[in-house]
Tab-separated table of C-alpha atoms in Angstrom:
chain	number	residue	atom	x	y	z
A	1469	MET	CA	74.248	-102.231	40.976
A	1470	PRO	CA	72.484	-98.895	41.371
A	1471	LEU	CA	69.501	-98.384	39.041
A	1472	SER	CA	70.150	-95.504	36.672
A	1473	LEU	CA	67.137	-93.230	35.951
A	1474	ASP	CA	67.004	-93.656	32.210
A	1475	PRO	CA	64.062	-92.004	30.394
A	1476	ILE	CA	62.946	-95.521	29.438
A	1477	TYR	CA	62.770	-96.519	33.102
A	1478	ILE	CA	60.771	-93.415	33.920
A	1479	LEU	CA	58.384	-94.153	31.049
A	1480	PHE	CA	58.052	-97.772	32.128
A	1481	ILE	CA	57.339	-96.804	35.759
A	1482	ALA	CA	54.820	-94.158	34.641
A	1483	ILE	CA	52.953	-96.730	32.532
A	1484	VAL	CA	52.864	-99.245	35.411
A	1485	VAL	CA	51.679	-96.569	37.889
A	1486	PHE	CA	48.976	-95.422	35.444
A	1487	LEU	CA	47.696	-98.951	34.849
A	1488	VAL	CA	47.628	-99.839	38.559
A	1489	SER	CA	45.844	-96.609	39.524
A	1490	TYR	CA	43.334	-97.069	36.656
A	1491	LEU	CA	42.548	-100.583	37.912
A	1492	LEU	CA	42.161	-99.384	41.508
A	1493	VAL	CA	39.945	-96.433	40.538
A	1494	SER	CA	37.655	-98.622	38.397
A	1495	TYR	CA	37.430	-101.227	41.177
A	1496	PHE	CA	36.483	-98.689	43.862
A	1497	ARG	CA	34.074	-96.858	41.572
A	1498	GLU	CA	32.218	-100.102	40.826
A	1499	SER	CA	32.079	-101.202	44.456
A	1500	SER	CA	30.829	-97.760	45.571
A	1501	THR	CA	27.942	-97.841	43.046
A	1502	GLN	CA	26.929	-101.273	44.331
A	1503	LYS	CA	26.253	-99.977	47.856
A	1504	LYS	CA	23.019	-101.225	49.322
A	1505	GLU	CA	20.296	-98.677	48.713
A	1506	GLU	CA	18.090	-97.511	51.536
A	1507	ARG	CA	14.460	-97.525	50.489
A	1508	GLY	CA	13.022	-95.202	53.102
A	1509	ARG	CA	9.668	-95.859	54.775
A	1510	ILE	CA	6.105	-95.756	53.562
A	1511	ILE	CA	3.864	-93.224	55.306
A	1512	THR	CA	0.076	-93.193	55.515
A	1513	ILE	CA	-1.571	-89.773	55.919
A	1514	LYS	CA	-5.009	-89.765	57.523
A	1515	LYS	CA	-7.310	-86.781	57.730
A	1516	CYS	CA	-10.341	-86.148	59.910
A	1517	LEU	CA	-13.422	-85.624	57.736
A	1518	ASN	CA	-14.903	-83.378	60.420
A	1519	CYS	CA	-12.176	-81.025	61.680
A	1520	GLY	CA	-9.377	-81.613	59.152
A	1521	TYR	CA	-6.874	-82.921	61.726
A	1522	VAL	CA	-4.002	-84.665	59.933
A	1523	LEU	CA	-2.297	-87.762	61.291
A	1524	SER	CA	0.798	-89.462	59.886
A	1525	LYS	CA	1.666	-93.083	60.651
A	1526	PRO	CA	3.759	-95.904	59.171
A	1527	TYR	CA	2.001	-97.754	56.351
A	1528	GLU	CA	0.262	-100.977	57.292
A	1529	LYS	CA	-0.773	-103.711	54.882
A	1530	GLY	CA	-4.374	-103.091	53.860
A	1531	ASP	CA	-4.149	-99.282	53.927
A	1532	TYR	CA	-5.385	-97.517	50.792
A	1533	VAL	CA	-6.282	-93.972	49.781
A	1534	GLY	CA	-9.978	-93.444	50.489
A	1535	LYS	CA	-10.125	-95.955	53.353
A	1536	LYS	CA	-12.298	-94.720	56.206
A	1537	GLU	CA	-10.991	-96.085	59.466
A	1538	GLY	CA	-10.496	-94.918	63.035
A	1539	ARG	CA	-11.604	-91.902	64.992
A	1540	CYS	CA	-10.080	-88.443	65.248
A	1541	PRO	CA	-8.176	-87.959	68.533
A	1542	LYS	CA	-9.366	-84.315	68.618
A	1543	CYS	CA	-13.071	-84.384	67.741
A	1544	ASN	CA	-13.850	-88.118	67.459
A	1545	GLY	CA	-14.821	-87.590	63.814
A	1546	GLU	CA	-14.253	-90.198	61.084
A	1547	MET	CA	-10.695	-90.449	59.718
A	1548	MET	CA	-9.905	-91.160	56.058
A	1549	THR	CA	-6.601	-92.081	54.394
A	1550	THR	CA	-5.760	-89.263	51.982
A	1551	ALA	CA	-2.224	-90.131	50.943
A	1552	ILE	CA	0.321	-92.950	51.007
A	1553	TYR	CA	3.883	-92.327	49.862
A	1554	LEU	CA	7.467	-93.405	50.306
A	1555	GLU	CA	9.420	-90.971	52.418
A	1556	PRO	CA	13.097	-90.766	51.419
A	1557	PRO	CA	15.645	-92.037	53.973
A	1558	PRO	CA	17.163	-89.273	56.140
A	1559	GLN	CA	20.178	-87.710	54.460
A	1560	PRO	CA	23.473	-88.069	56.372
A	1561	GLN	CA	24.405	-84.871	58.232
A	1562	VAL	CA	27.149	-82.926	56.466
A	1563	ALA	CA	29.579	-81.272	58.848
A	1564	THR	CA	29.731	-77.511	58.241
A	1565	SER	CA	32.465	-75.215	59.437
A	1566	SER	CA	31.454	-71.756	60.557
B	954	MET	CA	74.892	-94.332	26.778
B	955	ASP	CA	74.978	-97.936	25.534
B	956	GLY	CA	72.253	-98.913	27.983
B	957	VAL	CA	69.975	-96.134	26.754
B	958	GLN	CA	70.573	-97.117	23.130
B	959	ASP	CA	69.711	-100.766	23.912
B	960	TRP	CA	66.480	-99.707	25.571
B	961	THR	CA	65.617	-97.349	22.724
B	962	SER	CA	66.126	-100.049	20.098
B	963	MET	CA	64.073	-102.451	22.178
B	964	LEU	CA	61.256	-99.901	22.533
B	965	ILE	CA	61.237	-99.257	18.787
B	966	ALA	CA	61.150	-103.015	18.154
B	967	ILE	CA	58.234	-103.354	20.615
B	968	LEU	CA	56.380	-100.491	18.952
B	969	ILE	CA	56.796	-101.990	15.477
B	970	LEU	CA	55.725	-105.403	16.740
B	971	SER	CA	52.709	-103.951	18.580
B	972	SER	CA	51.765	-101.952	15.505
B	973	PHE	CA	51.883	-105.145	13.430
B	974	ILE	CA	49.790	-107.027	16.005
B	975	LEU	CA	47.258	-104.208	16.285
B	976	ASN	CA	46.885	-103.724	12.531
B	977	PHE	CA	47.257	-107.124	10.955
B	978	THR	CA	45.848	-109.628	13.471
B	979	ASP	CA	42.550	-110.213	15.301
B	980	ILE	CA	44.246	-110.250	18.689
B	981	PRO	CA	42.927	-106.819	19.835
B	982	GLN	CA	39.377	-107.855	18.933
B	983	LYS	CA	39.841	-111.157	20.767
B	984	ILE	CA	41.044	-109.267	23.854
B	985	GLN	CA	38.101	-106.863	23.612
B	986	PHE	CA	35.741	-109.786	23.092
B	987	THR	CA	37.068	-111.476	26.245
B	988	ARG	CA	36.720	-108.245	28.259
B	989	TYR	CA	33.208	-107.425	27.037
B	990	SER	CA	31.953	-110.992	27.390
B	991	SER	CA	33.219	-111.088	30.976
B	992	VAL	CA	31.312	-107.846	31.700
B	993	VAL	CA	28.117	-109.295	30.190
B	994	ARG	CA	28.616	-112.606	32.036
B	995	ARG	CA	28.887	-110.812	35.391
B	996	LYS	CA	25.773	-108.739	34.707
B	997	LEU	CA	23.921	-111.811	33.487
B	998	MET	CA	24.576	-113.376	36.896
B	999	GLU	CA	22.932	-110.284	38.440
B	1000	LEU	CA	19.930	-110.669	36.132
B	1001	ILE	CA	19.595	-114.340	37.062
B	1002	GLU	CA	19.742	-113.343	40.738
B	1003	PHE	CA	16.993	-110.725	40.139
B	1004	GLU	CA	14.806	-113.344	38.479
B	1005	GLU	CA	15.293	-115.826	41.307
B	1006	GLU	CA	14.763	-113.191	43.986
B	1007	GLY	CA	11.629	-111.974	42.213
B	1008	ARG	CA	10.341	-115.523	42.067
B	1009	ARG	CA	11.069	-116.097	45.787
B	1010	LYS	CA	9.324	-112.865	46.798
B	1011	SER	CA	6.304	-113.538	44.575
B	1012	ILE	CA	5.915	-117.019	46.054
B	1013	LYS	CA	5.990	-115.446	49.534
B	1014	TYR	CA	3.328	-112.843	48.637
B	1015	LEU	CA	1.143	-115.445	46.919
B	1016	LYS	CA	1.436	-117.738	49.951
B	1017	ASP	CA	0.275	-114.812	52.113
B	1018	MET	CA	-2.836	-114.699	49.898
B	1019	ASN	CA	-3.420	-118.407	50.706
B	1020	MET	CA	-2.496	-119.670	47.234
B	1021	PRO	CA	-2.215	-123.490	47.302
B	1022	ASN	CA	0.732	-123.888	44.899
B	1023	PRO	CA	2.279	-120.527	43.979
B	1024	LYS	CA	5.408	-121.971	42.360
B	1025	ALA	CA	3.425	-124.008	39.835
B	1026	LEU	CA	1.143	-121.016	39.238
B	1027	ILE	CA	4.133	-118.865	38.224
B	1028	ASP	CA	5.963	-121.616	36.308
B	1029	ASN	CA	2.903	-122.379	34.184
B	1030	TYR	CA	2.344	-118.682	33.458
B	1031	VAL	CA	5.851	-117.577	32.474
B	1032	ASP	CA	6.482	-118.185	28.733
B	1033	ASN	CA	2.783	-118.723	28.082
B	1034	PHE	CA	0.081	-116.104	27.517
B	1035	PHE	CA	2.096	-114.165	24.946
B	1036	MET	CA	0.202	-112.043	22.463
B	1037	ILE	CA	0.980	-111.769	18.748
B	1038	PHE	CA	0.346	-108.244	17.528
B	1039	PRO	CA	-2.139	-107.768	14.677
B	1040	VAL	CA	-1.002	-107.308	11.090
B	1041	GLU	CA	0.121	-103.713	10.558
B	1042	ARG	CA	0.551	-103.909	6.786
B	1043	GLU	CA	-3.240	-103.812	6.488
B	1044	PRO	CA	-4.147	-101.013	8.914
B	1045	ILE	CA	-7.919	-101.089	8.387
B	1046	ASP	CA	-9.622	-101.893	11.727
B	1047	ILE	CA	-6.231	-102.540	13.378
B	1048	ILE	CA	-7.399	-100.843	16.613
B	1049	LYS	CA	-10.472	-103.058	16.715
B	1050	ARG	CA	-8.315	-106.137	16.205
B	1051	LEU	CA	-5.756	-104.998	18.799
B	1052	LYS	CA	-8.494	-104.237	21.323
B	1053	HIS	CA	-9.988	-107.670	20.730
B	1054	LEU	CA	-6.626	-109.381	21.262
B	1055	LEU	CA	-5.892	-107.364	24.428
B	1056	ARG	CA	-9.314	-108.168	25.881
B	1057	THR	CA	-8.994	-111.834	24.986
B	1058	ARG	CA	-5.573	-112.050	26.626
B	1059	ASP	CA	-6.833	-110.257	29.745
B	1060	GLU	CA	-9.733	-112.660	29.974
B	1061	ALA	CA	-7.426	-115.656	29.492
B	1062	VAL	CA	-5.119	-114.525	32.320
B	1063	LYS	CA	-8.099	-113.827	34.569
B	1064	ARG	CA	-9.551	-117.271	33.819
B	1065	TYR	CA	-6.165	-118.916	34.450
B	1066	VAL	CA	-5.914	-117.390	37.952
B	1067	LEU	CA	-9.542	-118.169	38.779
B	1068	GLU	CA	-9.123	-121.796	37.640
B	1069	GLN	CA	-6.163	-122.202	39.995
B	1070	VAL	CA	-7.755	-120.331	42.917
B	1071	PRO	CA	-11.535	-120.197	42.462
B	1072	ASN	CA	-12.375	-118.389	45.724
B	1073	ILE	CA	-9.885	-115.544	45.357
B	1074	SER	CA	-11.028	-111.957	46.011
B	1075	GLU	CA	-10.989	-109.444	43.142
B	1076	ILE	CA	-8.082	-107.431	44.605
B	1077	ASP	CA	-5.977	-110.541	45.249
B	1078	ARG	CA	-6.761	-111.799	41.759
B	1079	GLN	CA	-5.569	-108.505	40.239
B	1080	LYS	CA	-2.436	-108.549	42.436
B	1081	THR	CA	-1.719	-112.135	41.380
B	1082	GLU	CA	-2.046	-111.200	37.713
B	1083	VAL	CA	0.459	-108.350	38.117
B	1084	LEU	CA	2.918	-110.546	40.052
B	1085	LEU	CA	2.713	-113.177	37.303
B	1086	GLU	CA	3.312	-110.496	34.677
B	1087	LEU	CA	6.351	-109.114	36.520
B	1088	ASN	CA	7.889	-112.583	36.788
B	1089	SER	CA	7.232	-113.113	33.119
B	1090	VAL	CA	8.994	-109.836	32.229
B	1091	LEU	CA	12.054	-110.686	34.364
B	1092	THR	CA	12.334	-114.100	32.691
B	1093	TYR	CA	11.939	-112.527	29.263
B	1094	ILE	CA	14.676	-109.921	29.875
B	1095	ASN	CA	17.026	-112.696	31.009
B	1096	LYS	CA	16.251	-114.808	28.002
B	1097	VAL	CA	16.867	-111.976	25.546
B	1098	VAL	CA	20.212	-111.058	27.142
B	1099	LYS	CA	21.263	-114.727	27.239
B	1100	HIS	CA	20.222	-115.074	23.591
B	1101	TYR	CA	22.481	-112.248	22.404
B	1102	TYR	CA	25.318	-113.335	24.705
B	1103	ASN	CA	25.176	-116.901	23.386
B	1104	LEU	CA	24.972	-115.651	19.791
B	1105	GLY	CA	28.013	-113.434	20.376
B	1106	VAL	CA	29.995	-116.322	21.859
B	1107	LYS	CA	28.872	-118.744	19.156
B	1108	PHE	CA	29.956	-116.541	16.267
B	1109	ASN	CA	32.785	-114.690	18.031
B	1110	ASP	CA	30.841	-111.537	17.228
B	1111	TRP	CA	32.746	-108.902	19.171
B	1112	ILE	CA	30.566	-106.055	17.869
B	1113	MET	CA	27.421	-107.721	19.202
B	1114	MET	CA	29.178	-108.412	22.499
B	1115	MET	CA	30.370	-104.804	22.702
B	1116	GLN	CA	26.847	-103.463	22.023
B	1117	LEU	CA	25.455	-105.774	24.676
B	1118	ALA	CA	28.160	-104.754	27.178
B	1119	LEU	CA	27.433	-101.082	26.560
B	1120	GLN	CA	23.675	-101.516	27.010
B	1121	ILE	CA	23.740	-104.021	29.843
B	1122	ASN	CA	23.770	-101.419	32.637
B	1123	GLN	CA	20.499	-99.925	31.393
B	1124	ILE	CA	19.010	-103.404	31.025
B	1125	VAL	CA	20.052	-104.305	34.589
B	1126	ARG	CA	18.537	-101.027	35.852
B	1127	LEU	CA	15.244	-101.856	34.153
B	1128	ALA	CA	15.248	-105.426	35.459
B	1129	LYS	CA	15.965	-104.151	38.981
B	1130	ALA	CA	12.968	-101.813	38.719
B	1131	TYR	CA	10.751	-104.774	37.787
B	1132	LYS	CA	12.212	-106.862	40.615
B	1133	ASP	CA	11.575	-104.057	43.144
B	1134	ALA	CA	8.061	-103.614	41.727
B	1135	ILE	CA	7.231	-107.103	43.014
B	1136	ASP	CA	7.625	-105.720	46.561
B	1137	SER	CA	5.572	-102.621	45.738
B	1138	PHE	CA	2.687	-104.654	44.314
B	1139	GLY	CA	2.986	-107.245	47.097
B	1140	ILE	CA	2.774	-104.529	49.762
B	1141	GLY	CA	-0.183	-102.838	48.039
B	1142	ALA	CA	0.739	-99.154	48.498
B	1143	PRO	CA	0.085	-96.780	45.544
B	1144	ILE	CA	2.728	-96.751	42.807
B	1145	GLY	CA	4.051	-93.811	40.772
B	1146	ASP	CA	1.878	-94.721	37.790
B	1147	GLY	CA	-1.139	-94.157	40.044
B	1148	ALA	CA	-0.520	-90.391	40.009
B	1149	GLY	CA	-3.357	-89.752	37.515
B	1150	ALA	CA	-5.793	-91.919	39.480
B	1151	LEU	CA	-4.792	-90.132	42.707
B	1152	VAL	CA	-5.420	-86.701	41.149
B	1153	ALA	CA	-8.918	-87.885	40.207
B	1154	LYS	CA	-9.490	-89.281	43.695
B	1155	MET	CA	-8.330	-86.047	45.355
B	1156	LEU	CA	-10.895	-84.045	43.398
B	1157	LEU	CA	-13.734	-86.216	44.682
B	1158	ASP	CA	-15.768	-85.831	47.810
B	1159	SER	CA	-15.457	-88.791	50.210
B	1160	SER	CA	-19.232	-89.350	50.213
B	1161	LEU	CA	-19.570	-89.884	46.439
B	1162	VAL	CA	-20.686	-93.275	45.188
B	1163	ALA	CA	-19.217	-94.771	42.029
B	1164	SER	CA	-20.869	-96.737	39.253
B	1165	GLU	CA	-18.920	-99.277	37.205
B	1166	VAL	CA	-19.329	-97.868	33.709
B	1167	ALA	CA	-16.831	-100.195	31.971
B	1168	PRO	CA	-14.934	-103.291	33.195
B	1169	GLU	CA	-12.896	-102.331	36.292
B	1170	THR	CA	-13.584	-98.647	35.578
B	1171	ASN	CA	-15.592	-96.330	37.823
B	1172	LEU	CA	-17.547	-93.186	37.049
B	1173	TYR	CA	-18.276	-90.525	39.682
B	1174	GLU	CA	-20.624	-87.588	39.347
B	1175	ALA	CA	-19.371	-84.541	41.220
B	1176	SER	CA	-19.566	-80.777	41.031
B	1177	LEU	CA	-16.946	-78.030	41.196
B	1178	GLU	CA	-17.761	-74.332	41.518
B	1179	GLY	CA	-21.086	-74.670	39.680
B	1180	ARG	CA	-19.747	-77.007	36.990
B	1181	LYS	CA	-20.850	-80.616	36.550
B	1182	LEU	CA	-17.797	-82.853	36.846
B	1183	TYR	CA	-17.700	-86.470	35.679
B	1184	VAL	CA	-14.653	-88.317	36.945
B	1185	ILE	CA	-13.471	-91.569	35.382
B	1186	LYS	CA	-10.806	-93.701	37.040
B	1187	ALA	CA	-9.935	-97.378	37.385
B	1188	LYS	CA	-11.739	-99.218	40.158
B	1189	GLY	CA	-9.459	-99.439	43.185
B	1190	PRO	CA	-7.780	-100.317	45.376
B	1191	GLY	CA	-6.607	-103.316	43.322
B	1192	PRO	CA	-3.823	-102.951	40.729
B	1193	THR	CA	-5.771	-102.266	37.562
B	1194	VAL	CA	-5.813	-99.563	34.901
B	1195	GLY	CA	-9.375	-100.234	33.767
B	1196	TRP	CA	-10.731	-99.212	30.359
B	1197	PRO	CA	-10.990	-95.386	30.517
B	1198	GLY	CA	-11.447	-94.973	26.753
B	1199	GLU	CA	-14.443	-97.261	26.688
B	1200	ALA	CA	-15.850	-95.543	29.787
B	1201	LEU	CA	-15.568	-92.160	28.043
B	1202	GLU	CA	-17.288	-93.546	24.929
B	1203	LYS	CA	-20.229	-94.739	27.014
B	1204	LEU	CA	-20.423	-91.502	29.005
B	1205	ALA	CA	-20.317	-89.291	25.877
B	1206	GLU	CA	-23.042	-91.409	24.327
B	1207	SER	CA	-25.265	-91.087	27.403
B	1208	LEU	CA	-24.641	-87.318	27.571
B	1209	GLU	CA	-25.256	-86.992	23.815
B	1210	CYS	CA	-21.923	-85.225	23.465
B	1211	LYS	CA	-22.984	-82.372	25.747
B	1212	ILE	CA	-19.482	-81.992	27.163
B	1213	SER	CA	-17.482	-78.746	27.330
B	1214	ARG	CA	-14.052	-80.156	28.077
B	1215	ILE	CA	-12.220	-83.450	28.569
B	1216	ILE	CA	-9.181	-83.417	30.845
B	1217	THR	CA	-6.823	-86.398	31.021
B	1218	VAL	CA	-4.247	-86.762	33.804
B	1219	ASP	CA	-1.485	-89.350	33.740
B	1220	ALA	CA	2.068	-90.117	34.783
B	1221	ALA	CA	4.623	-89.406	32.049
B	1222	LEU	CA	8.187	-90.594	31.618
B	1223	LYS	CA	10.643	-87.812	32.381
B	1224	LEU	CA	13.831	-87.040	30.531
B	1225	GLU	CA	17.033	-87.487	32.545
B	1226	SER	CA	17.399	-83.715	32.910
B	1227	GLU	CA	13.891	-83.290	34.330
B	1228	LYS	CA	12.923	-83.545	37.992
B	1229	SER	CA	10.528	-86.180	39.308
B	1230	GLY	CA	7.141	-84.753	40.236
B	1231	GLU	CA	7.264	-81.898	37.724
B	1232	VAL	CA	3.821	-81.087	36.345
B	1233	ALA	CA	3.190	-80.007	32.778
B	1234	TYR	CA	0.010	-79.440	30.780
B	1235	GLY	CA	-0.810	-79.462	27.118
B	1236	LEU	CA	-3.247	-80.887	24.619
B	1237	GLY	CA	-4.177	-84.419	23.639
B	1238	ALA	CA	-4.935	-87.659	25.411
B	1239	ALA	CA	-2.508	-88.291	28.285
B	1240	ILE	CA	-2.529	-92.080	28.326
B	1241	GLY	CA	0.226	-94.578	27.631
B	1242	ASP	CA	-1.747	-97.575	26.421
B	1243	LEU	CA	-1.060	-99.591	23.286
B	1244	GLY	CA	-3.671	-97.664	21.301
B	1245	PRO	CA	-7.322	-98.656	21.780
B	1246	GLU	CA	-8.034	-96.494	24.848
B	1247	LYS	CA	-6.128	-93.469	23.550
B	1248	ILE	CA	-7.785	-93.547	20.165
B	1249	ALA	CA	-11.212	-93.883	21.832
B	1250	MET	CA	-10.568	-90.632	23.734
B	1251	GLU	CA	-9.314	-88.841	20.618
B	1252	ARG	CA	-12.309	-90.033	18.590
B	1253	ILE	CA	-14.802	-88.876	21.211
B	1254	ALA	CA	-13.075	-85.480	21.513
B	1255	SER	CA	-13.171	-84.958	17.753
B	1256	LYS	CA	-16.695	-86.375	17.325
B	1257	CYS	CA	-18.087	-84.086	20.043
B	1258	SER	CA	-15.755	-81.246	19.029
B	1259	VAL	CA	-14.498	-80.890	22.591
B	1260	PRO	CA	-11.066	-79.599	23.649
B	1261	LEU	CA	-8.913	-82.414	25.022
B	1262	ASP	CA	-6.469	-81.324	27.741
B	1263	ALA	CA	-3.531	-83.323	29.070
B	1264	VAL	CA	-1.896	-82.891	32.465
B	1265	VAL	CA	1.144	-85.031	33.213
B	1266	ILE	CA	3.236	-85.740	36.301
B	1267	LYS	CA	6.795	-86.584	35.321
B	1268	MET	CA	8.721	-89.543	36.716
B	1269	SER	CA	11.275	-92.168	35.717
B	1270	ASN	CA	10.411	-95.645	34.544
B	1271	GLU	CA	11.569	-97.056	37.910
B	1272	GLU	CA	9.425	-94.592	39.863
B	1273	ALA	CA	6.385	-95.387	37.725
B	1274	ILE	CA	6.292	-99.045	38.761
B	1275	ASN	CA	7.455	-98.662	42.366
B	1276	THR	CA	5.828	-97.244	45.504
B	1277	MET	CA	4.913	-93.578	45.013
B	1278	THR	CA	7.638	-91.302	46.369
B	1279	LYS	CA	7.023	-88.098	48.319
B	1280	GLN	CA	8.321	-86.072	45.334
B	1281	ILE	CA	5.685	-87.600	43.059
B	1282	TYR	CA	2.982	-87.150	45.683
B	1283	GLU	CA	3.880	-83.448	45.823
B	1284	GLY	CA	3.564	-83.437	42.015
B	1285	VAL	CA	0.085	-84.948	42.387
B	1286	VAL	CA	-0.922	-82.122	44.747
B	1287	LYS	CA	0.357	-79.577	42.193
B	1288	ALA	CA	-1.503	-81.387	39.381
B	1289	VAL	CA	-4.770	-81.130	41.335
B	1290	ASP	CA	-4.310	-77.339	41.378
B	1291	VAL	CA	-3.485	-77.309	37.660
B	1292	VAL	CA	-6.655	-79.302	36.867
B	1293	LYS	CA	-8.782	-76.983	39.053
B	1294	ASN	CA	-7.236	-73.988	37.332
B	1295	ILE	CA	-8.028	-75.399	33.866
B	1296	ILE	CA	-11.628	-76.072	34.903
B	1297	LEU	CA	-12.148	-72.637	36.446
B	1298	SER	CA	-10.382	-70.618	33.759
B	1299	LYS	CA	-11.529	-72.476	30.652
B	1300	THR	CA	-15.114	-73.433	31.462
B	1301	LYS	CA	-18.182	-71.550	32.634
B	1302	GLU	CA	-20.657	-72.308	35.378
B	1303	GLY	CA	-23.263	-74.871	34.357
B	1304	GLU	CA	-20.951	-76.593	31.852
B	1305	THR	CA	-20.040	-80.275	31.931
B	1306	ILE	CA	-16.444	-81.465	32.233
B	1307	VAL	CA	-15.035	-84.985	32.102
B	1308	LEU	CA	-11.879	-85.707	34.056
B	1309	ILE	CA	-10.039	-88.967	33.401
B	1310	GLY	CA	-7.466	-90.075	35.963
B	1311	VAL	CA	-5.364	-92.527	33.983
B	1312	GLY	CA	-3.036	-95.077	35.557
B	1313	ASN	CA	-2.755	-98.055	37.837
B	1314	THR	CA	-4.995	-97.526	40.820
B	1315	LEU	CA	-3.199	-99.835	43.261
B	1316	GLY	CA	-3.791	-98.585	46.812
B	1317	ILE	CA	-6.270	-95.920	45.642
B	1318	GLU	CA	-9.963	-96.623	46.049
C-alpha cells in the first residue's frame, strides 16, 4: 500500500529527523571538545652577561631564572637564564586561496 | 479523508494526555532528574580519574626526590591539616588570629614533611608541600561533588541535581587545572602566578646579593636612575610565596618610614573577555592572600603616608597555577616597563622606593 503524505506523517517525520540530528550534533560537539590538548614545549632563554647574546633551548629539569651556567659561544662570557616559558604548539596551517 | 481525521483525533488525544502528564505528574521532573544525574555521574568519573592521575603523578615526582614511601605520605596528609577560620563575629584582632593560624598550619605541614624525610633539601620540601596540597584539593573537590550528588539522589532533589549538572563543567575545568598543576610543580618551571616575582627579578642586577628579611622572603638593595630601590620577593627557586607583608613591615621600621613609594606587582585573575598577559596599573596592595600580608602593606603605606601602587598581569585561574605561557611572559616584560615608568615619572632622584614582587617564585631565584 503506498504511503500517503498526510500532514501528520510529515510532522512525525520532521520530529524524528529533528531529534536524531539533535542527538548527533550533541554527540559530535561533546567528542570534539574532548580532543587531547597539546601542551606545547617549555623554553629556557639564556643571556650572556658580557655581550648580551641570547640563546634559546628546551627546558631541562633544574633550570631556573637567575641560574648562571655555561659559557657564551660568542665571547665565552657567563650565561644566565633570564626566562622560562611555555611556547604554544604550532598552529595548523590554514590553506589560503589567492 | 478518514485517515487524516483518525490521525488528527489521535494527535489531539496525545496532546491532551501529554499536557496532563506534564502538568499533573512528577514524570517530567523524574526524566530531568535521570538526565542530570547521568551527566553528573559521567563527570564525577572524570573527577575520580583526575584524582587518581594526580596521585600517580605525585608519587612519581616524590619518588624522583628519593622519598621512601610517597603513597603513605600523601594518604596521611589528605583530609588532615585543615584549618578552621577564626571567629568573624568578633572582628577585634582577627588578622592577628588568622596570621597565627596560617603560620601554625604552615609550620605543622613543614614539620610533617621533615618528620617523614629528615634529610630533604629546602626546595624539595617546598615542592613536596605543594604536591600534597594539590592532592588534598583534588580529593576535596571530589568529595564535595559526591556529597551533593549523593544528597540529590537520596532525596530525589532534582533542583540540586540540575544546579550541580549546570556547574559541573566549571568544577571539572578547575579540577583539571589542579591536576595539570601537579606536572608544573613537579617539573619546576615558573608558573603564571610567579609573574610578580619575575618582574622583581628582572629589575635586579645579576650580581646583587639577597638577605632573608622574613621567613622565605628575600630583600635586595638596588638602584635605578639615581633612586634607591628595595626589592622584596619570595626566596626562590622553590615554590613559595614568602611573607612579603612582614618583610615590608621590617623594612619600613628599619628605614624609619623614609620611603617615597611602594609598588606591588602581582598576577590577577582576568575576566573572560580580557586577554592573558594584559597589564594594568592602579592603587592599593596587589596581593591575593587571605588578609594578613595585604593588611600589613596597607597599614605600612598609611602609617608612613606613602602612595601604594599596584601593577597586575592578567591571567586565568588555570594559567596562574600552570607553567608560565609565552603570553604571560610577554605581559611580565610589559609590566617591567610599567614599573620603571612609575618609578621614573612619580619619584625624584635620591628617593627611596620599595618594590614587592608578589607570587609563587617557583623556578625564579
